[in-house]
Every structure is written in C-alpha cells, then in structure tokens.
Short mmCIF file of C-alpha atoms in Angstrom, two decimals:
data_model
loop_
_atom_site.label_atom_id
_atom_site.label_comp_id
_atom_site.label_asym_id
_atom_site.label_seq_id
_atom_site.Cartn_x
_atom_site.Cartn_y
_atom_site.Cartn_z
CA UNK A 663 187.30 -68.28 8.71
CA UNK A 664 189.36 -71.47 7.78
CA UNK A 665 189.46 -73.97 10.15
CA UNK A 666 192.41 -75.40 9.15
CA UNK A 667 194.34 -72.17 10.26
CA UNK A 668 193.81 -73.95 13.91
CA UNK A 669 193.38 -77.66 15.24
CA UNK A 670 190.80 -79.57 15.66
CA UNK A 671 189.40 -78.61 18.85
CA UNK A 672 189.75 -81.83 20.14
CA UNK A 673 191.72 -82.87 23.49
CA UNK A 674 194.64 -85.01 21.63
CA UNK A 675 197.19 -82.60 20.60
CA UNK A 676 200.39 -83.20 18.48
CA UNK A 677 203.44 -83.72 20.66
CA UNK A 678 204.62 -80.64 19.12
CA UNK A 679 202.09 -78.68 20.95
CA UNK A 680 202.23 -80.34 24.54
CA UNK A 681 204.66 -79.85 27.01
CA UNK A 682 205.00 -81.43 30.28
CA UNK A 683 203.45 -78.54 33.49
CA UNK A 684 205.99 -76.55 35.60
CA UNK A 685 204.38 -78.47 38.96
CA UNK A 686 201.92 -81.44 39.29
CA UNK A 687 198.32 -79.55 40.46
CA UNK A 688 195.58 -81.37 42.24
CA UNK A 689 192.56 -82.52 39.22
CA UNK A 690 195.28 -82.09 36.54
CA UNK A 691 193.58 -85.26 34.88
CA UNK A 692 190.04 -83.77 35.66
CA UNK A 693 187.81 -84.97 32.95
CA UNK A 694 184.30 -83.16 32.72
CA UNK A 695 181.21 -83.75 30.28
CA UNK A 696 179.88 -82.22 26.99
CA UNK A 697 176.60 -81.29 26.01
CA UNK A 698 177.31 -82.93 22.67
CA UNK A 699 178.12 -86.09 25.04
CA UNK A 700 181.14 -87.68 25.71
CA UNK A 701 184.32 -85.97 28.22
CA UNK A 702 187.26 -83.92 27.94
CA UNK A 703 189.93 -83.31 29.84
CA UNK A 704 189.65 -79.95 31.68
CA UNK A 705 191.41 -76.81 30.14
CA UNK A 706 191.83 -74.75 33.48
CA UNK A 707 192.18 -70.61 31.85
CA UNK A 708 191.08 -69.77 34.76
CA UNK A 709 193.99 -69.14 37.09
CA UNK A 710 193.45 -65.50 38.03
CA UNK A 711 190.32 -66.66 39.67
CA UNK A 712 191.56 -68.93 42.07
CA UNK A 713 194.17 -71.65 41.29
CA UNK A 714 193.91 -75.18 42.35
CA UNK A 715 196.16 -77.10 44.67
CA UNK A 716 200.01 -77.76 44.14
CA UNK A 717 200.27 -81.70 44.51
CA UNK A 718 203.08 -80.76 47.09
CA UNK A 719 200.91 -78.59 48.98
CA UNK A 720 197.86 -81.25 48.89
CA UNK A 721 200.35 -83.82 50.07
CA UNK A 722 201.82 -81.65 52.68
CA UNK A 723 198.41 -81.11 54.46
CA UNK A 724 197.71 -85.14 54.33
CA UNK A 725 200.58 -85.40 56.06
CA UNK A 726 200.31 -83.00 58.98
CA UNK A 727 196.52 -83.27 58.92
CA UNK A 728 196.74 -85.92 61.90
CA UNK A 729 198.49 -83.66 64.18
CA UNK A 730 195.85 -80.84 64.12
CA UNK A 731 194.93 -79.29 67.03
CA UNK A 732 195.10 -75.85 69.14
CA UNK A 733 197.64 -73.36 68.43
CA UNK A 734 200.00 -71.36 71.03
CA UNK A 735 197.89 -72.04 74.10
CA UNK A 736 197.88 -76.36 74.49
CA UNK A 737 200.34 -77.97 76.33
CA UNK A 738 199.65 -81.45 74.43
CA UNK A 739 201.82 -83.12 71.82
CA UNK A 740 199.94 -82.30 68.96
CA UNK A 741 198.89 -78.63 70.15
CA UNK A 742 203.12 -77.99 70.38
CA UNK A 743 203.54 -79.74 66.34
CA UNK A 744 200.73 -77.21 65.27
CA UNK A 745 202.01 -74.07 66.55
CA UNK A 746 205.41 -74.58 65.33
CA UNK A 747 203.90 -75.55 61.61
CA UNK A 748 201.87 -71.85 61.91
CA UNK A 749 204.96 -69.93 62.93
CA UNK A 750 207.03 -71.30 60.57
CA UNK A 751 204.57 -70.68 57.55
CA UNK A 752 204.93 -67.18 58.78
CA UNK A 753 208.62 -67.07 58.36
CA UNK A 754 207.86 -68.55 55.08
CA UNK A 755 205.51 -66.20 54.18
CA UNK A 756 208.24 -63.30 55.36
CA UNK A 757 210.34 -64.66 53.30
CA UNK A 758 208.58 -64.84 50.26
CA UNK A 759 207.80 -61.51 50.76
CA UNK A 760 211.28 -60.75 51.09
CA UNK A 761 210.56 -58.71 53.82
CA UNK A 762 212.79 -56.49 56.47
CA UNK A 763 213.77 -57.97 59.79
CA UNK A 764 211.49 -55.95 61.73
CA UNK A 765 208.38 -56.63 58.96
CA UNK A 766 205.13 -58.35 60.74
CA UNK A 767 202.82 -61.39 59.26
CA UNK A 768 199.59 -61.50 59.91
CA UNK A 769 197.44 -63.91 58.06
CA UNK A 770 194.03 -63.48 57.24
CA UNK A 771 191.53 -64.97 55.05
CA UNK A 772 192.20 -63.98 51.72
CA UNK A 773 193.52 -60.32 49.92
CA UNK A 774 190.11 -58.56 50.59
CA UNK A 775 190.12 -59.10 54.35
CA UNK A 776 194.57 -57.81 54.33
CA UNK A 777 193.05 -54.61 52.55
CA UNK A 778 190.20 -53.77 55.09
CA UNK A 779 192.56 -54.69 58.13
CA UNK A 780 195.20 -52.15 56.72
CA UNK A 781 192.67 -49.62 56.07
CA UNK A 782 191.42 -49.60 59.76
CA UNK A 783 195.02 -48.64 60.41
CA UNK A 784 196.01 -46.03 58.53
CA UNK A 785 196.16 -42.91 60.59
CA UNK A 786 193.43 -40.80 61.62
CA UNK A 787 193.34 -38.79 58.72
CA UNK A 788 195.52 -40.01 56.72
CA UNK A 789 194.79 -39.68 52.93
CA UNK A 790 194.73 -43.04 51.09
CA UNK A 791 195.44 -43.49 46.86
CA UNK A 792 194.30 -45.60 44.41
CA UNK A 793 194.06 -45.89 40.86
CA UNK A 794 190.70 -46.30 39.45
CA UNK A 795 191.98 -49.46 37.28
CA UNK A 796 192.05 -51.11 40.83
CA UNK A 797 190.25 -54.11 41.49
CA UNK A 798 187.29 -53.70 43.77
CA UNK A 799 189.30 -55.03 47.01
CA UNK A 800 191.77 -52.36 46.27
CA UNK A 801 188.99 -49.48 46.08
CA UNK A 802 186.36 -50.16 48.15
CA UNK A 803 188.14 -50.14 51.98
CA UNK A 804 189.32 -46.85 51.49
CA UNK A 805 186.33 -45.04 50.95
CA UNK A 806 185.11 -44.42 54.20
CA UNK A 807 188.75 -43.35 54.81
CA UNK A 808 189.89 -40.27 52.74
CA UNK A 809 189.92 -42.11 49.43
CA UNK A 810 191.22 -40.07 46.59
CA UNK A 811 191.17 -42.00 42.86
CA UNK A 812 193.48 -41.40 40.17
CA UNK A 813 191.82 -41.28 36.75
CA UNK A 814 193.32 -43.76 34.37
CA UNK A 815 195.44 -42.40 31.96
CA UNK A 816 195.52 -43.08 28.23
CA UNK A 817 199.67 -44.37 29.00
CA UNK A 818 200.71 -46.28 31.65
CA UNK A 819 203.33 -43.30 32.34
CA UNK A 820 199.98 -41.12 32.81
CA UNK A 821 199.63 -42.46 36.28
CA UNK A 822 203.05 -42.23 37.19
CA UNK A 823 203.37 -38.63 36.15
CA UNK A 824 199.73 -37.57 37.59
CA UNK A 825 200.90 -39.27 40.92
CA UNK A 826 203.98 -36.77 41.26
CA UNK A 827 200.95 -34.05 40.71
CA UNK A 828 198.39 -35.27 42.96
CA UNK A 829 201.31 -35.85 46.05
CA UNK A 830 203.00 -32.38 45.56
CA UNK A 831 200.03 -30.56 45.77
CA UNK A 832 198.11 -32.69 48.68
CA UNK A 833 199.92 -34.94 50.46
CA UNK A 834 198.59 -38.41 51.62
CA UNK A 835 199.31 -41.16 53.98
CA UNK A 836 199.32 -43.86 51.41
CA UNK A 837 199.42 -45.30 48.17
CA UNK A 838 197.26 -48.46 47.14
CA UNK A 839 198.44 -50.19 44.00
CA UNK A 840 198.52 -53.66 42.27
CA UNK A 841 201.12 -55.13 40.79
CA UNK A 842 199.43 -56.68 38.00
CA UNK A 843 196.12 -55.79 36.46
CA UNK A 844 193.41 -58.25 37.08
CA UNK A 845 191.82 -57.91 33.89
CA UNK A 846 195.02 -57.37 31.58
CA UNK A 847 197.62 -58.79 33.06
CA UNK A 848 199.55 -55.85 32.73
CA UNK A 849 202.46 -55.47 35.24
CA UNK A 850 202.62 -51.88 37.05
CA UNK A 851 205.94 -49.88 37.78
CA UNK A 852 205.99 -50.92 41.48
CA UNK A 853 209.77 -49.60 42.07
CA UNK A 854 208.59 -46.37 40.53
CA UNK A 855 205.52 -45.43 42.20
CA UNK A 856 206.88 -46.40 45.46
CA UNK A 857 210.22 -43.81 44.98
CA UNK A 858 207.68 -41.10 44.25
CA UNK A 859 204.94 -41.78 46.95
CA UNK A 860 208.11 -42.03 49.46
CA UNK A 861 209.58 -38.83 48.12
CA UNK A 862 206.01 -36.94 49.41
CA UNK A 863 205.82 -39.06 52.66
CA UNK A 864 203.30 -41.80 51.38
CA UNK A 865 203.82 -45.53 52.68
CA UNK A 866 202.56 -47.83 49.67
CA UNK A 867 200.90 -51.16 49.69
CA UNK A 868 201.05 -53.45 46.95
CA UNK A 869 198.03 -55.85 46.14
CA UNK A 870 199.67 -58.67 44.79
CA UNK A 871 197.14 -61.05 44.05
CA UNK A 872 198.03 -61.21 40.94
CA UNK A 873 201.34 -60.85 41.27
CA UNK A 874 202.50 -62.96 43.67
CA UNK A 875 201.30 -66.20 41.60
CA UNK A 876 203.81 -65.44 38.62
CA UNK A 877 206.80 -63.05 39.66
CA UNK A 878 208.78 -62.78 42.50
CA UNK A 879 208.60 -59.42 44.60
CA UNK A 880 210.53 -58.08 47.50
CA UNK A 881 209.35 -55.86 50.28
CA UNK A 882 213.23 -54.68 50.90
CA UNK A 883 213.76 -54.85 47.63
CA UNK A 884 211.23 -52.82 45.87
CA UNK A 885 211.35 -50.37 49.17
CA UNK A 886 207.34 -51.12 49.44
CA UNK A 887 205.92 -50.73 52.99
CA UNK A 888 203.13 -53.37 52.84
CA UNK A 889 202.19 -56.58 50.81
CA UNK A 890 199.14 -58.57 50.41
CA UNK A 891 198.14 -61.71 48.56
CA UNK A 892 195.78 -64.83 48.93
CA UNK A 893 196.70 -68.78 49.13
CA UNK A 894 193.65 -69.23 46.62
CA UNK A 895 195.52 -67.53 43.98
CA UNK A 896 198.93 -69.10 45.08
CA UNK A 897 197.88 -72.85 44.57
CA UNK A 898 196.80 -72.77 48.21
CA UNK A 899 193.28 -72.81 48.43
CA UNK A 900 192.21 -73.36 51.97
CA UNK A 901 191.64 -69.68 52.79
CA UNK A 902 193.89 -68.21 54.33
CA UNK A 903 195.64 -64.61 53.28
CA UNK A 904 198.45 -62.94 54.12
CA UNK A 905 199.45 -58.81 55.11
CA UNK A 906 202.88 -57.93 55.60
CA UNK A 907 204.47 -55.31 56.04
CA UNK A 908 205.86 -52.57 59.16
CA UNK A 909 204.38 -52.65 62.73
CA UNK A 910 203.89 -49.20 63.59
CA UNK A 911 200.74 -49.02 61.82
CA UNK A 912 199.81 -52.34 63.25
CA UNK A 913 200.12 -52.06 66.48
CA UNK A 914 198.57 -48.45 67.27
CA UNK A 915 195.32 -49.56 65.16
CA UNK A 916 192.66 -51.27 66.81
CA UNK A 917 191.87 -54.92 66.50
CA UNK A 918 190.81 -56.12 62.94
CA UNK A 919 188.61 -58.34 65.24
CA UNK A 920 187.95 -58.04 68.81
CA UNK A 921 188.29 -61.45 70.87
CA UNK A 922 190.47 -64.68 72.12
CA UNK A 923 194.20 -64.34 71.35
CA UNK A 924 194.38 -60.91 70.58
CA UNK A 925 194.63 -59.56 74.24
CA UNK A 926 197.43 -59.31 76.85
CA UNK A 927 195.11 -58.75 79.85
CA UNK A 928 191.33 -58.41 80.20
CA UNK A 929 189.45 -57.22 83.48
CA UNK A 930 185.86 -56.06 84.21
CA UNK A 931 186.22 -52.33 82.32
CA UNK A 932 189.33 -52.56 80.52
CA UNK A 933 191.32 -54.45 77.67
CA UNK A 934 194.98 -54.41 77.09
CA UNK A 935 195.67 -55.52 73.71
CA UNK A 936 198.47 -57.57 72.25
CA UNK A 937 200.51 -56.00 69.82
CA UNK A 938 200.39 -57.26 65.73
CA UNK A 939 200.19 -59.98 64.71
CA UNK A 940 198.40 -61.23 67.35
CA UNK A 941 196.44 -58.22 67.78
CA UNK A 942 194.60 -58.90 64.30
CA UNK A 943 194.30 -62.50 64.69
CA UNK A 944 191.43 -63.10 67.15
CA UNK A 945 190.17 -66.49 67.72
CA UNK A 946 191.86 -70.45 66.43
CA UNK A 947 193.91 -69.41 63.69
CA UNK A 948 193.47 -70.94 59.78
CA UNK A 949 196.36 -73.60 60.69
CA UNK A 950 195.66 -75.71 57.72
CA UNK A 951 195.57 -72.72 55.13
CA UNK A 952 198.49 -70.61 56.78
CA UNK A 953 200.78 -73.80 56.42
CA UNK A 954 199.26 -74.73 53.02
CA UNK A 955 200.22 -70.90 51.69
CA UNK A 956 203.81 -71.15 53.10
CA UNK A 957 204.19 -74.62 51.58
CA UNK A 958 202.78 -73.04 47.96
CA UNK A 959 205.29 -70.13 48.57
CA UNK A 960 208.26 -72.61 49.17
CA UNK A 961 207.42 -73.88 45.94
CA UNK A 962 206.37 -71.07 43.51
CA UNK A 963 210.09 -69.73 44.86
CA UNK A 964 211.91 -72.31 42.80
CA UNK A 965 209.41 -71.99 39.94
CA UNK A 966 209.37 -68.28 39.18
CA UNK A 967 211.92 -68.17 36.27
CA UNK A 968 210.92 -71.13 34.45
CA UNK A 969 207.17 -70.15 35.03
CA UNK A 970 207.76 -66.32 34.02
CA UNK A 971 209.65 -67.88 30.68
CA UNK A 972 206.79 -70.49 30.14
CA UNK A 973 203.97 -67.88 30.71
CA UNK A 974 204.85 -65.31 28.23
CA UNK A 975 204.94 -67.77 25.42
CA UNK A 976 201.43 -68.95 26.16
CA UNK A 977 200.76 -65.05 26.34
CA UNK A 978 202.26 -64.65 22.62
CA UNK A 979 200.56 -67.62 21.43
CA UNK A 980 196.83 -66.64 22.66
CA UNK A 981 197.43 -63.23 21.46
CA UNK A 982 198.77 -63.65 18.10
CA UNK A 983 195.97 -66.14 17.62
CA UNK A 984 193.45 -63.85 18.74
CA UNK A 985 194.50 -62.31 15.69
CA UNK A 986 193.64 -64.49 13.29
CA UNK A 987 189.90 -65.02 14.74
CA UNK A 988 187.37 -62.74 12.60
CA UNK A 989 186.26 -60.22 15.46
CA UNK A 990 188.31 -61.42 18.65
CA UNK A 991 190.30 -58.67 20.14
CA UNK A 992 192.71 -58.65 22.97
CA UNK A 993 192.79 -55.42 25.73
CA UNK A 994 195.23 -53.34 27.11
CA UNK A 995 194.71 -50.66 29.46
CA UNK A 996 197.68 -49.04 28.18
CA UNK A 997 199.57 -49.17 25.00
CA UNK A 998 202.68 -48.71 26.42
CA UNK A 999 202.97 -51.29 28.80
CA UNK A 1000 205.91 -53.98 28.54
CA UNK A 1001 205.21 -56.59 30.52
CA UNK A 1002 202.43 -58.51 31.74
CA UNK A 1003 201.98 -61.92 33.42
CA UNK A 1004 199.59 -64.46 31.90
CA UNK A 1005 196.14 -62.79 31.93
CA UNK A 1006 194.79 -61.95 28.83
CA UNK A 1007 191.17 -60.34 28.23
CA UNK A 1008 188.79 -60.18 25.25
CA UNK A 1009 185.85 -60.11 23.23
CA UNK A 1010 184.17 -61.44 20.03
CA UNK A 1011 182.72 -59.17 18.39
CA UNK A 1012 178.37 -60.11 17.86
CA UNK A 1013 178.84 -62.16 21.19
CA UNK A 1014 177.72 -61.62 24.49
CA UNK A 1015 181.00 -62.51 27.12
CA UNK A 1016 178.92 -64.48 29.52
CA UNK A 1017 177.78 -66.78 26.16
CA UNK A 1018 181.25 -67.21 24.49
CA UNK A 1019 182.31 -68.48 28.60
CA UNK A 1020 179.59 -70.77 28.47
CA UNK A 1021 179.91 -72.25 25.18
CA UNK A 1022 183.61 -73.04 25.78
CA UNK A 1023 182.31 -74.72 29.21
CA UNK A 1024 179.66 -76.34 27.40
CA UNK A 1025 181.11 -77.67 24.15
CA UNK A 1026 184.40 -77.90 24.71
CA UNK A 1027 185.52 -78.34 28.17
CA UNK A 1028 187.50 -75.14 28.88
CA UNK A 1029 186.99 -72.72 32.10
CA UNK A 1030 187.31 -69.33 31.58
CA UNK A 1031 186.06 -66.43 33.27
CA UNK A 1032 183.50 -63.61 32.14
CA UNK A 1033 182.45 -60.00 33.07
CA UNK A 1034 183.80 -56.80 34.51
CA UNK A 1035 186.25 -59.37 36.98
CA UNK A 1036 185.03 -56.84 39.91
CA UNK A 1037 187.15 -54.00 38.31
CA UNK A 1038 184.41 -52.32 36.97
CA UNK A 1039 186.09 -48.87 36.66
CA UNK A 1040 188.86 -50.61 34.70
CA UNK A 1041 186.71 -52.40 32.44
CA UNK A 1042 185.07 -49.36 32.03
CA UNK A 1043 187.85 -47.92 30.70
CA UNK A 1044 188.52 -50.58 28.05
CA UNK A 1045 185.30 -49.42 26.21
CA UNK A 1046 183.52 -52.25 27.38
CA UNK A 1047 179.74 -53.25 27.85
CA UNK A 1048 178.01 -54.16 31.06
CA UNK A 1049 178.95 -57.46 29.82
CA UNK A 1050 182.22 -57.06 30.15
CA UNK A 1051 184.94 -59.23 28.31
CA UNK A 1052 186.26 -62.85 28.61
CA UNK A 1053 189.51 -63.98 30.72
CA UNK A 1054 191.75 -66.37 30.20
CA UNK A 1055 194.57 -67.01 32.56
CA UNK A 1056 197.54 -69.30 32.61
CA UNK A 1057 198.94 -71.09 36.19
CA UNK A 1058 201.75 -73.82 36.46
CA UNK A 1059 199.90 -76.42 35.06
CA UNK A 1060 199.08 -74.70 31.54
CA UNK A 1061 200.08 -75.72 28.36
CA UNK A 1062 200.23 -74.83 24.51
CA UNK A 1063 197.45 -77.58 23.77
CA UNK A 1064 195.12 -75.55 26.41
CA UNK A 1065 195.41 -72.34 24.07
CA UNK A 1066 195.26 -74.07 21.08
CA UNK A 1067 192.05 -75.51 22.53
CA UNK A 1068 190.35 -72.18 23.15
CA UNK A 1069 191.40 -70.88 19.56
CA UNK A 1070 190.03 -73.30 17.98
CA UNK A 1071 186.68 -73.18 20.16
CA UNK A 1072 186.67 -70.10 19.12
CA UNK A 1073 187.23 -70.34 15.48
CA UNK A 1074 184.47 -72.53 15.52
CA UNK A 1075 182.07 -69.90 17.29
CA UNK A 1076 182.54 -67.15 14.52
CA UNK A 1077 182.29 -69.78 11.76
CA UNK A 1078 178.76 -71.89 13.10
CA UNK A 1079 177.87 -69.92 16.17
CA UNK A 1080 177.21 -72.30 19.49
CA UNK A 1081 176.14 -76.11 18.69
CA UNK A 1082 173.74 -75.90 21.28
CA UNK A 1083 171.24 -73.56 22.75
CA UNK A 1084 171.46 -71.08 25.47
CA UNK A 1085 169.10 -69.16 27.51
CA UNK A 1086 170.01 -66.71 30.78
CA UNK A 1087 168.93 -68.38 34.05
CA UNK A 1088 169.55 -66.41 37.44
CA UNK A 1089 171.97 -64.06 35.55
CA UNK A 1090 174.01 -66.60 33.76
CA UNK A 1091 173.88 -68.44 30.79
CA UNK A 1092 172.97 -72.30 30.19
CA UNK A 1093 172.60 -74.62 27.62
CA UNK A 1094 168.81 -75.67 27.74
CA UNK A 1095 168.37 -78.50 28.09
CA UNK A 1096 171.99 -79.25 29.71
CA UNK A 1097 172.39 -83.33 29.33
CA UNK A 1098 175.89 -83.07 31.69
CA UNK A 1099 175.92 -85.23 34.80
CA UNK A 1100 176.76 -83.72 37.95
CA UNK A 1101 178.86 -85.30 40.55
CA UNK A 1102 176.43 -87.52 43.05
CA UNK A 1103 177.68 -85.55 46.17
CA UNK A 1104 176.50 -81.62 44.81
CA UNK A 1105 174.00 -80.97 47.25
CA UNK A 1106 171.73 -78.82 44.44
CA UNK A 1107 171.95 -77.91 40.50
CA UNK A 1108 174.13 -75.41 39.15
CA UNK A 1109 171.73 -73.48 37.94
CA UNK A 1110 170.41 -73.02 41.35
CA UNK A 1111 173.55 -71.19 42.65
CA UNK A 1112 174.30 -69.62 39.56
CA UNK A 1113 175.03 -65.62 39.53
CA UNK A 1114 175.71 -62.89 37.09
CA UNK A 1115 179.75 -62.75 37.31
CA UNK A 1116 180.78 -59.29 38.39
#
C-alpha cells in the first residue's frame, strides 16, 4: 500500500486534522515511551474499556475530599456534608436516568454487580431473556435463574421478530438487553423490544454500559423498567455503579449483601430488613465514586449532542479508512443496523489481534483493546478466531489526529510488518526485549500481571 494515502504516523498533525476535545479528561497530555525510543502523546481508543476522569469530576472530588467521613449514621459536621453529597448523586443519577417518581437508586460497584443484584430479584420462577450477542455481565447472572438465549439473527430485525415468537409461546418475567453492542457499537431498538416484552408481561432491563457514555436514555421515556451502567465507563472511575429502576422487585428480594445499613431491626433469631435502596447497600457506602458518577452524569448531560455529532464522524473516518488498508475489515453484527455509537471492531487479515494491539502500544503510542471483549458468543458470531478482533473506541476527549494515528500505524503494519519483535508471555504479547521505562512507583513489571484479554 502507499503510504502517502495516510500521514505520517507521527503525533504532530495538520491543524486541519485536530480539533479541540468535547471536555478536558484527566492524562489528556499523557506522554508514554516507544520501543524505537523517544515519547508520544497517548492516543486513548480505548474508551469502551473504561474511560478516564472528566477534569470536572477529578476536581470535584479534590474539593469535597476533606469532608469525607461516615454516611447517614454520624452526627458530626463532616458525617452530615457526606450524606447529603451521596443522596444527592442519587437524585443525579435518577435523573440521568430519567427515571419515574417512584424509580429507586441503588449504587453498586460497577454494571456486573447491578446485573447479579437484579437477578437475585426476579421472581421465583420467573423466566429471564437475553440475546446471545450479550456481553458476559448480561448472560452469565441469569443462568442459574431460568435463562433462555435468543440466537442471533442474520438482521438486527431477526431478534425483534423472534422475540414476539419466543414471548407468545412461553412467557417470561424479563427481558435483558444492551443498548449498544460492546464489540460493534451497534445501537439496539430499545423502544421496540421494550413495547413487545411489555405486550407479553416481561419487565426489561437495559445494560447501558455502553450506552450511557454516548446517548442519552430515559427510563419514562423509553417505558424500560430497569437501567444499569458503571462510573468507569462514564468518566467516573472510582467504582461505583448504578441500578435503577421500580421497587417492587427490590424490596421483596433478599439482600444483595447481608450486613450494617441494610436492616430496620435485628434481635437474637430474627432480622427485619430495610426496604431498597438500603436493603442492597450493606456496609459504608462508595461516597467518593457515587458522587464522582453523579458529577460525570451532570456533565455528559450537556455534552450528549455535540458528543453524538462529534462521534459519528470519527466513526466514518476510521471506517472509510479501514477501507483503504490492504486486509483490514470492519464488523457488524447486523447489516441492517443504522446507528451505532463510537465502537468500531476489526481485523487485519495475516495478523494475530493481540499482536496488531501490541504493536500500536509498542511503536506508536496508541491503546486499543484486543480479543473476544468478554462477548464471546457475539464474537463468535462475527466469524471470528479465538483471537478475536481489535477495538477501537472514541470518548470526549478523541480526536481526528487519534484515527489518523491508528490508520497510519496500520498502513505501516501491512506494508513492513512490526519494527520490533514480539513473543507471547503469560498470554499476551511483548516486544522482547521491551527498552520502555516504567513509572518508579509500579510495584512489579507488566509482564508479570499480564493476561490473555477475554
């Protein structure tokens, strides 16, 4: 291929090709080393990952920091400050979920933990469905409970049409579905789904994780009985999660855990619980990374449009240019879909995923992620190895000089192949020998907490 159908893949780009971020994120100006020597400034397509900090939100927790201390119980100063700052980041987080007056919050640590609490409270009984494109979070917890999987179909109007089939001839309690694929980006017809699964009696939770980074979504809106999503995703990441959604459920299920805070009255042989959300929120709540996730929804809120607008040009761009590299090719789990937030997988053809992601870590500076992105069943379903593909994501801080960067990286791999030399330690690949200096504080070498990415 012709290199001169891309730039040069270094990090000065034409003005023309930069444009100033949507929102100022912590390590924007992160610079980190080469194997070929030198430094580059970070290229962050990793987003659907985990996302890093809002500058607002970072600032927001320096600020409060000093008043930490015990929530709803303390009489003191400080105990008072921080249990108002945790209720109100769960009005925020209501809010953002545009929920219903009587909807409940309960925070939690992250979108995995919101899926296993709901799970212990569906119904005795009670059916639970999922499509088998689901990330792992949204499969797993249901097993044990009456999970039923809907096969992919070949059109995203498949699943639609085989849901109508699968609820009128065995009804269920509830329908598990994500917004937005985590391996394609590909946005799912929410309002639809949840008019059919309430037509048969289904409630239906939507795992936003993906979602709720990028678009907007209402719980009164969209009619949807239950939302989750995670702060690490939402340019809060100080683990904490969030599951909203109605409190019958809620408070007839057991305790997600069993312990301090979630009781009205304990004796000798018997416990009275409290009702949700205190009932799932045993022990000294995530202060910091409740408020931090309220203070990231706050400020997504007045982002969405711009960000939506911003994110399906870098989409176009990375896709079009995909195009033009001998051998890359861009998925889709259906052909039909429309619209799709900024999550785009691939492959190179003659290269293994996990050694195209470390060659643009290596020798060019960009983060990306590799594998079947814990969807295995979906990745499946693309065709794909046990290598899986090659993710790129875009967050409020990416720009057209970030994609330009990775198509040019790759243009370079299909021409030359990697400048250095890789071999697989603990599951992962490494340049050998890897001349990059690691910060002075990392307790031990990369290598030695490296793992295949699933």
């Amino acid at each position: 291929m012709n290199r001169t159908a891309h730039r040069a893949p270094a990090e000065e780009q034409s003005p023309a090709r930069s444009r100033t971020p949507l929102a100022e994120v912590v390590g924007a100006d992160l610079r980190v080393p080469l194997v070929q020597g030198g430094s580059v400034r970070y290229a962050n397509l990793d987003h659907a990952a985990s996302t890093p900090a809002l500058r607002a939100v970072a600032d927001h927790l320096a600020e409060i920091t000093p008043y930490y201390s015990s929530t709803h119980r303390g009489a003191g100063y400080a105990s008072q400050v921080t249990t108002a700052l945790y209720e109100g980041a769960r009005a925020t987080a209501a809010r953002f979920a545009g929920a219903r007056p009587d909807d409940v919050v309960v925070f939690t640590r992250n979108t995995t933990d919101s899926l296993n609490l709901l799970a212990g409270c569906v119904p005795e009984g009670g059916r639970v469905l999922v499509l088998d494109t689901e990330h792992h979070a949204n499969l797993l917890p249901w097993r044990a409970r009456g999970h039923s999987a809907l096969p992919a179909a070949p059109t995203l109007a498949g699943p639609v049409e085989a849901l109508e089939r699968e609820l009128a001839g065995r009804p269920a309690a509830l329908l598990a579905v994500a917004g937005a694929s985590n391996v394609t980006g590909e946005v799912l017809p929410v309002d639809e789904l949840v008019r059919i699964a309430h037509r048969h009696g289904a409630r239906v939770v939507v795992d936003a994780a993906q979602l709720a980074p990028h678009r907007p979504f209402g719980l009164a809106s969209s009619g949807a009985d239950y939302l989750v999503f995670s702060g690490h995703k939402t340019y809060a990441p100080y683990g904490a999660g969030v599951l909203v959604g109605r409190r019958d459920w809620l408070d007839a299920a057991p305790p997600h855990l069993a312990g301090g805070g979630a009781v009205r009255e304990v004796t000798g042989s018997s416990v009275r619980w409290a009702d949700a959300p205190e009932r799932h929120e045993a022990g000294s709540p995530n202060v910091l990374g409740a408020v931090a996730l309220a203070r990231a929804c706050e400020v997504l809120t007045g982002l969405f449009p711009a960000a939506e607008a911003r994110e399906a040009e870098l989409r176009a761009q990375l896709v079009a240019g995909l195009e033009r590299v001998p051998g890359a090719r861009a998925h889709r789990l259906w052909p039909d879909s429309r619209d799709a937030i900024g999550v785009v997988a691939f492959d190179v053809a003659g290269h293994d995923s996990g050694l195209v992601a470390a060659y643009l870590s290596a020798e060019h500076g960009i983060g990306v992620r590799d594998g079947r992105f814990c969807a295995h069943p979906a990745v499946a379903r693309l065709g794909l190895p046990r290598a899986g593909a090659v993710r790129a994501s875009f967050g409020l801080g990416s720009c057209p000089a970030d994609v330009d960067r990775l198509l040019d990286a790759l243009a370079l791999l299909v021409e030359r192949g990697p400048s250095a030399r890789y071999e697989l330690v603990a599951g992962r690949h490494v340049p050998v020998p890897d001349p990059r200096p690691l910060p002075t504080w990392l307790p031990v070498g990369i290598a030695a907490v490296a793992r295949p990415c699933v």
